[in-house]
Coordinates of C-alpha atoms in Angstrom, one line a residue:
M177 CA 86.3 85.9 80.1
N178 CA 89.5 84.5 81.1
E179 CA 90.7 85.6 84.5
T180 CA 93.9 86.5 83.7
L181 CA 92.8 88.5 80.7
K182 CA 90.0 90.4 82.9
R183 CA 92.7 91.0 85.6
S184 CA 94.8 92.5 82.8
I185 CA 92.3 94.7 81.3
S186 CA 90.9 96.1 84.6
G187 CA 94.3 96.8 85.7
A188 CA 95.4 98.7 82.7
I189 CA 92.1 100.6 83.1
Y190 CA 93.0 101.6 86.7
I191 CA 96.7 102.7 85.5
V192 CA 95.5 104.8 82.8
L193 CA 92.8 106.4 84.8
L194 CA 95.2 107.0 87.6
I195 CA 97.9 108.4 85.6
A196 CA 95.8 110.4 83.3
S197 CA 94.2 112.1 86.3
I198 CA 97.3 113.0 87.9
L199 CA 99.0 114.5 84.9
Y200 CA 95.8 116.3 83.6
S201 CA 95.4 118.9 86.4
T202 CA 95.2 119.2 90.2
E203 CA 91.6 119.3 90.0
S204 CA 91.3 115.9 88.4
F205 CA 93.8 114.5 90.8
F206 CA 92.0 115.4 93.7
I207 CA 88.4 114.5 92.2
L208 CA 89.9 110.9 91.4
F209 CA 91.3 110.3 94.9
G210 CA 88.3 111.9 96.3
V211 CA 86.3 109.1 94.4
F212 CA 88.9 106.7 95.6
L213 CA 88.3 107.6 99.3
I214 CA 84.6 107.5 99.2
I215 CA 84.8 104.0 97.9
A216 CA 87.6 103.0 100.2
V217 CA 85.5 104.3 103.3
Y218 CA 82.5 102.3 102.0
E219 CA 84.7 99.1 101.6
F220 CA 86.1 99.5 105.1
C221 CA 82.8 99.9 106.7
E222 CA 81.7 96.7 105.0
L223 CA 84.8 95.0 106.5
V224 CA 84.3 96.1 110.0
H225 CA 80.6 96.3 109.9
L226 CA 80.0 100.2 110.4
H227 CA 77.1 102.1 109.3
K228 CA 78.3 104.0 106.1
I229 CA 76.2 107.3 105.9
F230 CA 78.2 109.3 108.7
P231 CA 81.8 107.8 107.8
I232 CA 81.2 108.9 104.2
F233 CA 79.8 112.4 105.1
I234 CA 82.9 112.9 107.5
A235 CA 85.3 111.5 104.7
A236 CA 83.8 113.8 102.1
L237 CA 83.5 116.8 104.3
S238 CA 87.1 116.6 105.5
Y239 CA 88.7 115.7 102.1
G240 CA 86.5 118.2 100.3
S241 CA 87.7 121.1 102.5
I242 CA 91.5 120.2 102.3
A243 CA 90.9 119.9 98.4
Y244 CA 89.2 123.2 98.0
L245 CA 91.9 124.8 99.9
S246 CA 94.6 123.2 97.8
I247 CA 93.0 124.0 94.7
N248 CA 92.7 127.6 95.4
K249 CA 96.2 127.7 96.6
I250 CA 95.0 128.4 100.2
R251 CA 98.0 127.5 102.6
L252 CA 97.2 126.3 106.0
S253 CA 100.0 126.6 108.7
N254 CA 102.8 123.9 109.0
N255 CA 101.2 123.3 112.5
F256 CA 98.2 122.1 111.0
D257 CA 100.2 119.6 108.8
L258 CA 102.3 118.7 111.6
T259 CA 99.1 117.9 113.8
L260 CA 97.4 116.0 111.0
L261 CA 100.8 114.0 110.6
L262 CA 101.3 113.3 114.1
A263 CA 97.6 112.0 114.7
T264 CA 98.0 109.8 111.7
L265 CA 101.3 108.4 112.9
V266 CA 99.8 107.5 116.2
I267 CA 96.9 105.8 114.7
S268 CA 99.4 103.9 112.3
I269 CA 101.5 102.7 115.4
K270 CA 98.0 101.4 116.7
C271 CA 97.4 99.7 113.3
I272 CA 101.0 97.8 113.7
I273 CA 100.3 96.8 117.3
F274 CA 96.7 95.5 116.0
L275 CA 98.6 93.6 113.3
F276 CA 101.0 91.9 115.7
S277 CA 98.6 91.1 118.3
E278 CA 98.0 87.3 118.7
K279 CA 94.8 87.3 120.4
K280 CA 91.5 86.7 118.6
E281 CA 90.4 90.3 117.7
K282 CA 87.0 91.6 118.0
I283 CA 87.3 95.2 117.1
D284 CA 85.1 97.5 119.4
A285 CA 83.3 100.4 118.1
V286 CA 85.6 103.2 119.2
S287 CA 88.6 101.3 117.5
K288 CA 86.7 101.0 114.4
Y289 CA 86.2 104.8 114.1
V290 CA 89.7 105.3 115.3
F291 CA 91.0 103.0 112.2
L292 CA 88.7 104.6 109.9
I293 CA 90.0 108.0 110.5
G294 CA 93.9 107.4 111.0
Y295 CA 94.0 104.4 108.6
I296 CA 91.9 105.5 105.8
I297 CA 90.5 109.2 105.9
L298 CA 93.7 111.1 107.3
P299 CA 96.1 109.0 105.2
F300 CA 94.2 109.9 102.0
I301 CA 94.5 113.8 103.0
I302 CA 98.2 113.4 103.5
L303 CA 98.5 111.6 100.4
T304 CA 97.2 114.5 98.3
K305 CA 99.8 116.8 100.1
I306 CA 102.7 114.7 98.9
P307 CA 103.0 116.2 95.3
F308 CA 102.9 119.7 96.6
G309 CA 106.4 121.3 97.0
I310 CA 107.8 124.8 97.0
K311 CA 107.0 125.4 93.3
G312 CA 103.5 124.0 93.6
Y313 CA 101.8 120.8 92.2
N314 CA 104.3 118.4 90.8
P315 CA 102.7 115.3 89.4
K316 CA 106.0 113.4 88.8
I317 CA 106.3 112.9 92.7
I318 CA 103.2 111.1 93.1
I319 CA 103.6 109.0 89.8
G320 CA 107.2 108.2 91.2
I321 CA 105.8 107.0 94.4
F322 CA 103.3 104.8 92.5
I323 CA 106.1 103.3 90.5
L324 CA 107.7 102.4 93.4
I325 CA 104.7 100.8 95.0
W326 CA 104.2 98.8 91.9
T327 CA 107.9 97.7 91.2
N328 CA 107.9 96.7 95.1
D329 CA 104.5 94.6 94.8
T330 CA 105.6 93.0 91.5
F331 CA 109.1 92.0 92.3
A332 CA 108.1 90.9 96.0
Y333 CA 105.5 88.7 94.1
I334 CA 108.2 87.4 91.6
V335 CA 111.2 86.9 93.8
G336 CA 108.9 85.2 96.4
K337 CA 107.3 82.9 93.8
S338 CA 110.8 82.1 92.4
I339 CA 113.0 81.5 95.4
G340 CA 110.9 82.3 98.4
K341 CA 111.3 79.5 101.2
H342 CA 111.0 81.3 104.6
K343 CA 107.5 82.8 105.5
L344 CA 107.2 86.4 106.4
F345 CA 104.1 86.5 108.3
E346 CA 102.4 83.3 107.7
R347 CA 99.6 83.7 110.2
I348 CA 98.3 86.8 108.3
S349 CA 99.6 86.2 104.7
P350 CA 100.7 82.6 104.1
K351 CA 102.1 83.4 100.6
K352 CA 104.6 86.3 101.5
T353 CA 108.2 85.4 102.0
I354 CA 111.2 87.2 103.4
E355 CA 112.9 86.7 100.2
G356 CA 110.0 88.3 98.3
F357 CA 110.1 91.1 100.7
L358 CA 113.8 91.7 100.1
G359 CA 113.6 91.3 96.6
G360 CA 110.8 93.9 96.5
I361 CA 112.9 96.5 98.4
I362 CA 115.9 95.8 96.2
F363 CA 114.2 96.4 92.9
A364 CA 112.2 99.3 94.3
I365 CA 115.7 101.0 95.1
I366 CA 116.8 100.0 91.5
A367 CA 113.5 101.8 90.2
S368 CA 114.3 104.8 92.5
F369 CA 117.6 105.3 90.9
L370 CA 116.1 105.4 87.5
I371 CA 113.2 107.7 88.6
S372 CA 115.9 110.2 90.0
K373 CA 118.1 109.9 87.2
Y374 CA 115.8 110.1 84.1
Y375 CA 112.4 111.2 85.4
I376 CA 112.9 113.7 88.0
E377 CA 116.2 114.5 87.1
G378 CA 117.6 116.0 90.3
G379 CA 121.1 115.1 90.7
K380 CA 122.8 113.3 93.5
V381 CA 120.5 114.6 96.4
A382 CA 117.3 113.6 94.6
Q383 CA 118.9 110.1 94.1
N384 CA 119.4 109.8 97.7
I385 CA 116.0 111.1 98.6
W386 CA 114.3 108.6 96.2
I387 CA 116.3 105.7 97.7
G388 CA 114.9 106.9 101.2
F389 CA 111.3 106.5 99.6
A390 CA 112.1 103.2 98.2
V391 CA 113.1 101.7 101.5
I392 CA 110.1 103.3 103.2
V393 CA 107.7 102.0 100.4
G394 CA 109.3 98.7 100.8
I395 CA 108.9 98.2 104.5
F396 CA 105.7 100.3 105.2
G397 CA 104.1 99.2 102.1
T398 CA 104.4 95.8 103.1
I399 CA 102.8 96.5 106.5
G400 CA 99.9 98.4 105.0
D401 CA 99.2 95.4 102.9
L402 CA 99.4 93.0 106.0
I403 CA 97.1 95.3 108.1
E404 CA 94.5 95.2 105.3
S405 CA 94.9 91.5 105.2
K406 CA 94.1 91.0 108.8
F407 CA 91.1 93.0 108.6
K408 CA 89.9 90.9 105.8
R409 CA 90.9 87.8 107.7
I410 CA 88.7 88.8 110.6
A411 CA 85.8 89.9 108.1
G412 CA 86.3 86.4 106.6
V413 CA 86.6 87.8 103.0
K414 CA 89.0 87.4 100.2
D415 CA 88.8 91.1 98.6
S416 CA 87.6 94.2 100.2
G417 CA 85.3 94.7 97.4
K418 CA 84.5 93.8 93.6
I419 CA 84.9 97.2 91.9
M420 CA 88.2 96.0 90.2
P421 CA 87.4 92.5 88.4
G422 CA 90.4 90.1 89.1
H423 CA 91.8 92.7 91.5
G424 CA 89.0 93.2 94.3
G425 CA 88.4 96.5 95.7
I426 CA 90.0 100.0 95.9
L427 CA 91.6 99.3 99.5
D428 CA 93.2 96.0 97.6
R429 CA 94.7 98.4 95.3
L430 CA 95.6 101.4 97.6
D431 CA 96.5 99.6 100.9
S432 CA 100.2 100.0 100.7
V433 CA 100.2 103.6 99.4
I434 CA 97.7 105.0 102.0
F435 CA 99.7 103.4 104.8
V436 CA 103.0 104.5 103.2
A437 CA 101.7 108.1 102.6
P438 CA 102.2 109.5 106.2
F439 CA 105.7 107.9 106.5
I440 CA 106.8 109.5 103.3
F441 CA 105.3 113.0 104.4
L442 CA 107.3 112.5 107.6
F443 CA 110.3 111.9 105.7
Y444 CA 109.6 115.2 103.7
Q445 CA 109.3 117.1 107.0
I446 CA 112.6 115.7 108.3
L447 CA 114.4 116.5 105.2
N448 CA 112.8 120.2 105.2
Y449 CA 114.0 120.7 109.0
V450 CA 117.4 119.5 108.0
T451 CA 117.7 121.5 105.0
F452 CA 116.3 124.8 106.5
S453 CA 117.6 124.6 110.4

């Protein structure tokens, strides 16, 4: 089969499955992302050479517990959410330091588990908290975030391919350019305006919030993609897996959104604090 056709078909199946599961019900949303999490943990363990059984057990237990509580509308305290967020952000900073480190990386056993928890498992849990607002589950929020991710990725590639001349981070990702990076953010902001005006329909306040989301997605989505690229470069592989023909693995598809999730959630918390303080 032609490679472009194969890539188009697998990409279309992924998008339809993702949107259908998010829209159908809370349960289908949690099930799909639970499956994604298990596959992502498996792929990450392959990349960093970790035994898989214990990490998969920990991921399934922690994610399953949060999913059960959310589906049954059992709310945990805000302190739990903030502790979860803080732990994830600390490890996100460790990931950024790891990305910019120029020394030849050999990841020690402790760091492998720290990255597993803070780069994979906790961001997936935080991601599932994003569509839950005051009025309960709102699938439009998470779909809107994915639209911003896809817009940023697509136009970063198009702009970079068309006019990109200055390398963004050649040591890790030779094809990424500064022009592509900026183009991705600009088009994500345009998409955020359209989402807030025609999809979310929340007025001027919603427009400003979604512009904030777009900037976060553009910056931290790119960083998340680069971090995964560094893990792959150390492992000496092109893709994290082969589950999606033409696209690679689940981590290759979700690296941006899982790294973005805690920063979107942090933005949520800041907005709530400003609004209600």
